[in-house]
Coordinates of C-alpha atoms and ligand atoms in Angstrom, one line a residue:
X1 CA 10.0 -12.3 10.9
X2 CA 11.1 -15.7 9.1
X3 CA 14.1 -14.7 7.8
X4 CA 16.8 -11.7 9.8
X5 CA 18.3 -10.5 6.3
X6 CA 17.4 -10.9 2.6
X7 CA 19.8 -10.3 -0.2
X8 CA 18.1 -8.7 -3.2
X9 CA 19.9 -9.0 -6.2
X10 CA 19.0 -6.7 -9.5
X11 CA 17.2 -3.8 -7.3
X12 CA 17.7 -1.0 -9.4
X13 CA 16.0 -2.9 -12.2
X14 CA 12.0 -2.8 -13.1
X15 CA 11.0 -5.5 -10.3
X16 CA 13.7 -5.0 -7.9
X17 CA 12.7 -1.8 -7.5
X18 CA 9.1 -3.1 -7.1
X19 CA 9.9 -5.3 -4.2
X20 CA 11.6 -2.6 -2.3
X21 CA 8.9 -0.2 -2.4
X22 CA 6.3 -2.9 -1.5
X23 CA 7.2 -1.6 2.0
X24 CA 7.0 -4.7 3.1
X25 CA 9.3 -4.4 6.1
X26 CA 11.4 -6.8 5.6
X27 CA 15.1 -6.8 6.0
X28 CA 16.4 -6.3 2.8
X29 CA 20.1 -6.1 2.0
X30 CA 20.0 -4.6 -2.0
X31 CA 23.7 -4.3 -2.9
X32 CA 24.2 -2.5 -5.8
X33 CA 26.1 -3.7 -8.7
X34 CA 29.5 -2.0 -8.3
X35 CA 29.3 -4.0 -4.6
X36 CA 28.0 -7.3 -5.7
X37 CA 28.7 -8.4 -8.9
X38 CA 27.2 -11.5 -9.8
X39 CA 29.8 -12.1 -13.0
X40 CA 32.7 -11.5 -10.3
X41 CA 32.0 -14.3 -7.8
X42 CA 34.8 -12.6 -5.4
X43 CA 32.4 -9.9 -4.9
X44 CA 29.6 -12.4 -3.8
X45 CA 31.8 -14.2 -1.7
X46 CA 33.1 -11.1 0.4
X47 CA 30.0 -9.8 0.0
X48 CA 28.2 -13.0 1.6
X49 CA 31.4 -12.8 4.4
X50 CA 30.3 -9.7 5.8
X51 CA 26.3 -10.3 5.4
X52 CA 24.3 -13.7 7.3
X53 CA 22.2 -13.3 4.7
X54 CA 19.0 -16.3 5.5
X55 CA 17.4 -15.8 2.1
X56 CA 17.9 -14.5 -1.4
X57 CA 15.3 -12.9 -4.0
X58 CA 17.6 -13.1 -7.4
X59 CA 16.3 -10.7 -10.3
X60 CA 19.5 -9.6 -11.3
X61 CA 19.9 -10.1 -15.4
X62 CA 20.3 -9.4 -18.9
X63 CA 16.5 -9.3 -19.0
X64 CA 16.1 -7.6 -22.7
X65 CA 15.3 -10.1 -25.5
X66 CA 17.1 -7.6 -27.2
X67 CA 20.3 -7.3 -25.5
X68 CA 20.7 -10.8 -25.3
X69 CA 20.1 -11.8 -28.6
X70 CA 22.8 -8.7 -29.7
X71 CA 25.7 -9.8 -27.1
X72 CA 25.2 -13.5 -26.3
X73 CA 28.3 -13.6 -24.5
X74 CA 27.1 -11.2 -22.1
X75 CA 23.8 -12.8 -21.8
X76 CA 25.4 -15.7 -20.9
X77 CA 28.2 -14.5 -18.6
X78 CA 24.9 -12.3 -16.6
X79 CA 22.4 -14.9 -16.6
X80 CA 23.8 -18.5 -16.4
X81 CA 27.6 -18.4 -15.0
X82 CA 26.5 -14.8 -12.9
X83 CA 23.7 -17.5 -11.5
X84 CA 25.6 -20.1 -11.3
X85 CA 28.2 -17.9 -9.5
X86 CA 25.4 -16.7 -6.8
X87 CA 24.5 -20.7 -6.4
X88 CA 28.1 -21.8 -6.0
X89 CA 28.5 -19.4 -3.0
X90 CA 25.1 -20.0 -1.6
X91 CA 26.5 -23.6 -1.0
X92 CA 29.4 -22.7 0.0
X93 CA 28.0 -20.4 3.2
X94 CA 25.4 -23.3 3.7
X95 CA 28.6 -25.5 4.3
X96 CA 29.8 -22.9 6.7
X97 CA 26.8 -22.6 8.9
X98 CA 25.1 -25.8 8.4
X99 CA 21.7 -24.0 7.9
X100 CA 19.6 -23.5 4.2
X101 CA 19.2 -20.4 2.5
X102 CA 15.7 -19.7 1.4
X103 CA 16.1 -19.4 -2.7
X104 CA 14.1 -17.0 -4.7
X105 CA 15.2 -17.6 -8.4
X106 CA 12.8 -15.1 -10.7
X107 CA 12.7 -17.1 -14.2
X108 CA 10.7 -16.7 -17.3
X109 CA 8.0 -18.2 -19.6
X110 CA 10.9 -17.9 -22.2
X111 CA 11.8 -21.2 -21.1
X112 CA 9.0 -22.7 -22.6
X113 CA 8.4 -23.2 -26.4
X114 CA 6.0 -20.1 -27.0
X115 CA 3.7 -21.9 -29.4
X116 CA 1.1 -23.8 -28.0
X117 CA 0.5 -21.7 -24.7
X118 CA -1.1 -23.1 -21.2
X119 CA 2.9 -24.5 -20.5
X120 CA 2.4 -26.2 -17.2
X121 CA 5.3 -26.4 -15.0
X122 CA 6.3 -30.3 -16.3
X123 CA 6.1 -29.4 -19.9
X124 CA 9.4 -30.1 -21.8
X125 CA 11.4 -26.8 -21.7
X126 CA 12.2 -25.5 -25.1
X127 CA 13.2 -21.8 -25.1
X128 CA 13.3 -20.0 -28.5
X129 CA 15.8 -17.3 -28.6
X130 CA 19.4 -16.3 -26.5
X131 CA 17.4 -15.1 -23.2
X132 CA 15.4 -18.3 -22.8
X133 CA 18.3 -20.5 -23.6
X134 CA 20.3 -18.4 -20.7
X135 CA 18.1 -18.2 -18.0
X136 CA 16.9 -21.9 -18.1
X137 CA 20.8 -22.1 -17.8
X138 CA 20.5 -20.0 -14.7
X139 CA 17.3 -22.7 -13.7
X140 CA 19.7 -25.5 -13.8
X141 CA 22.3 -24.1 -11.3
X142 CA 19.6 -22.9 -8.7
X143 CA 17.6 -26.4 -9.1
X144 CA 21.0 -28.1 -7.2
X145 CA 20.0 -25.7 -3.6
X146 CA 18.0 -27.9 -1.4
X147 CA 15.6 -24.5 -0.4
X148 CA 15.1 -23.2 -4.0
X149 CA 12.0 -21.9 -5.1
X150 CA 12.0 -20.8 -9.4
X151 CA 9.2 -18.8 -10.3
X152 CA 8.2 -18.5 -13.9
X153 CA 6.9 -15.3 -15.2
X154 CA 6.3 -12.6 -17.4
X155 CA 5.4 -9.1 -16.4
X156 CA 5.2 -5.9 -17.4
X157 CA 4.8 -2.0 -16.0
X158 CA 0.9 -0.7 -16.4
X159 CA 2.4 2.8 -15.9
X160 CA 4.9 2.9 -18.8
X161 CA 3.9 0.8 -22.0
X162 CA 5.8 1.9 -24.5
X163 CA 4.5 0.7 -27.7
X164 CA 1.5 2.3 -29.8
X165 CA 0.2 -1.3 -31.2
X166 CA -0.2 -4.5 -29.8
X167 CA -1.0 -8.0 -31.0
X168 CA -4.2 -9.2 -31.3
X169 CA -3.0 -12.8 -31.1
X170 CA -0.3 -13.0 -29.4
X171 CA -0.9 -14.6 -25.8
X172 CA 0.2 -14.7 -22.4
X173 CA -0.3 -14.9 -18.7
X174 CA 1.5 -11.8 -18.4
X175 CA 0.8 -10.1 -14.8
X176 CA 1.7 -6.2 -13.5
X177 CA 5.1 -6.0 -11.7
X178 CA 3.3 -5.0 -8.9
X179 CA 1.3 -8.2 -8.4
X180 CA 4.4 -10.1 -9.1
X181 CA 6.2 -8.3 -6.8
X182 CA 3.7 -9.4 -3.6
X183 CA 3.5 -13.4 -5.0
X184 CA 7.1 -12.8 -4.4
X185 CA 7.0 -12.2 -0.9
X186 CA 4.3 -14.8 -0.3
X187 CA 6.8 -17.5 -2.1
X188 CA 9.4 -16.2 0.1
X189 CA 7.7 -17.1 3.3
X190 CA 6.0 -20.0 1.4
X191 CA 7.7 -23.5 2.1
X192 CA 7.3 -24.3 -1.5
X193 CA 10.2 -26.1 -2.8
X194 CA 10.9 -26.5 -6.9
X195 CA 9.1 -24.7 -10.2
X196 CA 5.7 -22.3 -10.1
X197 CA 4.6 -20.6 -12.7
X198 CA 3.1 -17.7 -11.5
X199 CA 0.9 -15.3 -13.8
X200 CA -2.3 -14.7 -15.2
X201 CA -5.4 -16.2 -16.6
X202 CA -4.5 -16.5 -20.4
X203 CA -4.7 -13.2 -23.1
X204 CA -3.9 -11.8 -25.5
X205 CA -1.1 -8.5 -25.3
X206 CA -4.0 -6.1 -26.9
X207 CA -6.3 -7.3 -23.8
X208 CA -3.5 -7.0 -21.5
X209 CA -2.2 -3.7 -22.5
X210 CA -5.8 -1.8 -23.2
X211 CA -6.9 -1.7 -20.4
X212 CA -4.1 0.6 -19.1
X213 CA -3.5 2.3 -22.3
X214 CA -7.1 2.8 -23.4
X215 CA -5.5 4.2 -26.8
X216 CA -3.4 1.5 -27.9
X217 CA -4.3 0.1 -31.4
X218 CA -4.7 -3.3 -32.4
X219 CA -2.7 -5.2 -35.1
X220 CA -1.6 -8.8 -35.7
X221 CA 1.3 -10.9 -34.7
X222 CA 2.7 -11.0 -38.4
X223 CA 2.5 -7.3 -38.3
X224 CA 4.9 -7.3 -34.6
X225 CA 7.1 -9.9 -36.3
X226 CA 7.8 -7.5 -39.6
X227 CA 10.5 -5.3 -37.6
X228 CA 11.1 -7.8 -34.3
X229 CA 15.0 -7.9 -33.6
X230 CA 14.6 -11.0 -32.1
X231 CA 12.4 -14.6 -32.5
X232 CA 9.1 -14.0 -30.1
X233 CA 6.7 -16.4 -28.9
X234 CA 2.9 -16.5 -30.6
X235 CA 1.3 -17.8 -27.0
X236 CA 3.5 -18.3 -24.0
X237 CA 0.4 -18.5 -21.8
X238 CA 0.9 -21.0 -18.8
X239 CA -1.3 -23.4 -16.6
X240 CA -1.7 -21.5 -13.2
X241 CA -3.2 -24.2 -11.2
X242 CA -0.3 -24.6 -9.3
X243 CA 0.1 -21.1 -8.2
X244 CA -3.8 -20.4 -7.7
X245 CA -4.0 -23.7 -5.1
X246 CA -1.1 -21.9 -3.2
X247 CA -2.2 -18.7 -3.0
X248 CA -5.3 -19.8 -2.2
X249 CA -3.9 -21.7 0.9
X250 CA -1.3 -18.8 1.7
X251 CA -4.6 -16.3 2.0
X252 CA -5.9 -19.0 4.1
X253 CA -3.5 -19.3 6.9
Ligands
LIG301 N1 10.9 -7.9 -17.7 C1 10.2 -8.9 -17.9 O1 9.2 -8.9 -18.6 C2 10.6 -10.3 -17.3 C3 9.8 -11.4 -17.6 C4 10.1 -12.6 -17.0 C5 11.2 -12.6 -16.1 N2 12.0 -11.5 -15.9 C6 13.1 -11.7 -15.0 O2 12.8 -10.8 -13.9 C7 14.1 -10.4 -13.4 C8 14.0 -8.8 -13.3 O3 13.8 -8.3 -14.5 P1 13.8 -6.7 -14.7 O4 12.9 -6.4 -15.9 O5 13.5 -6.0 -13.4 O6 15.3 -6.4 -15.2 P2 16.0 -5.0 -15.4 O7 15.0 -3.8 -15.2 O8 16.7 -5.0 -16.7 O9 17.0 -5.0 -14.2 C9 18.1 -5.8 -14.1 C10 18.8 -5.7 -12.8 O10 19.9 -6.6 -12.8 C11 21.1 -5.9 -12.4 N3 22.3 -6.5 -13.0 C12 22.6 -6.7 -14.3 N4 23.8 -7.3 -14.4 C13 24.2 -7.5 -13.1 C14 25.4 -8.1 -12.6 N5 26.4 -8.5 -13.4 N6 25.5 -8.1 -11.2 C15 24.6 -7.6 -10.4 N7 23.5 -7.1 -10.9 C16 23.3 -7.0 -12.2 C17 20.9 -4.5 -12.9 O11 21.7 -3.6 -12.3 P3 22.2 -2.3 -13.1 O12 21.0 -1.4 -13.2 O13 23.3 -1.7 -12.2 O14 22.7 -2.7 -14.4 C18 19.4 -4.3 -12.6 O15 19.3 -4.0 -11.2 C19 15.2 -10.9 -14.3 O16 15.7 -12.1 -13.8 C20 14.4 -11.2 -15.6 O17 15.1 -12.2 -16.3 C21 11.7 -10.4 -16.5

């Protein structure tokens, strides 16, 4: 086993929960947040006292559009200073033990633009509403580790779509949290050092979601933007190469 203990931020949420029932085996350390708070760095720090921890998958966040775009301030404590907080004290136990912790950051496609779609990983960062803005905040802190890995995504549950209508036009590389949940693991025990985009071939959210919810009706993106609480991107879509050609040569080896 590469790494003896794993912290796993966020695992009562949609993909922390995921990656603990992948049954992968591996030594997972999921603190809840009454033990670990990321916006109380105290708790990391005796948290990260007690724990070697070797590596860290971080999902923990403010990861509603909604939310953040209604409480800024908390969107901003959660997912830029609670990141930055997790970061600070990652270096600060690297100090201590003079070894690297392997650095799972779990970002979003939010980061880009959301117009244009097929955002490769070198495209100029833009986000358009309160979450992007925050967690390409959280990006910045976790670029400074020297074993980071930031994986951009977007994902969603096949077992529990909740809406009734879905845009005919609206794209993305969107992937199920399952799938995202394994190209965790394999970036995990990858040596892959800076920003991946990991999703899907482009489509639209109709395409996407049909297929699981065969009832699902279509409609436009006007008609989604009519009672949206918050600005939403038109085609968030991103260039996959990257992640393909390492997949590829994980399956490989
Ligand atoms: N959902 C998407 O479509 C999507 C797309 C792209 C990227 N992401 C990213 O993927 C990650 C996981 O998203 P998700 O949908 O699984 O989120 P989620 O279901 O809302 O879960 C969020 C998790 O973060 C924890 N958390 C919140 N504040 C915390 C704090 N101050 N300290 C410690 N833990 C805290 C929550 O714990 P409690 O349950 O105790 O509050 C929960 O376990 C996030 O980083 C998100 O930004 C999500």
């Amino acid at each position: 086993m590469k790494y003896k203990k794993i912290l796993l931020t966020g695992s009562t949420g949609r993909l922390g929960k995921t990656i603990l029932g992948l049954k992968s085996n591996l030594p997972f350390l999921a603190p809840a947040k009454n033990i670990l708070d990321i916006t109380k760095q105290e708790t990391i720090k005796s948290f990260f006292e007690k724990n070697e921890i070797e590596a860290i998958i971080h999902c923990a966040a403010l990861a509603r559009m909604k939310d953040c775009n209604e409480n800024p301030a908390k969107a901003i404590e959660t997912n830029t200073i609670g990141t930055a907080n997790l970061v600070i004290e990652t270096i600060n136990k690297e100090k201590m033990t003079g070894k690297n912790i392997r650095f799972i950051h779990i970002s979003t496609d939010g980061v880009y633009n959301g117009t244009k779609g097929n955002y490769s990983e070198t495209d100029a960062a833009m986000p358009y509403n309160h979450y992007g803005w925050t967690k390409l905040g959280a990006e910045c802190a976790a670029n400074l580790l020297k074993n980071h890995c930031i994986i951009r995504t977007s994902f969603f549950n096949p077992e529990n779509i909740k809406f009734n209508e879905s845009a005919t036009d609206s794209y993305t590389s969107k992937v199920t949290v399952n799938y995202l949940a394994n190209a965790i693991i394999k970036m995990l025990n990858s040596n892959f050092i800076g920003i991946i985009n990991i999703g899907s071939e482009r489509k639209s959210d109709y395409e996407n979601y049909k297929k699981y919810k065969p009832m699902i009706k279509p409609c436009k993106f006007k008609d989604i933007l009519k009672t949206a609480l918050f600005p939403m991107a038109k085609d968030a879509s991103m260039d996959i190469s990257l992640w393909k050609k390492l997949n590829k040569s994980i399956i490989k080896n």
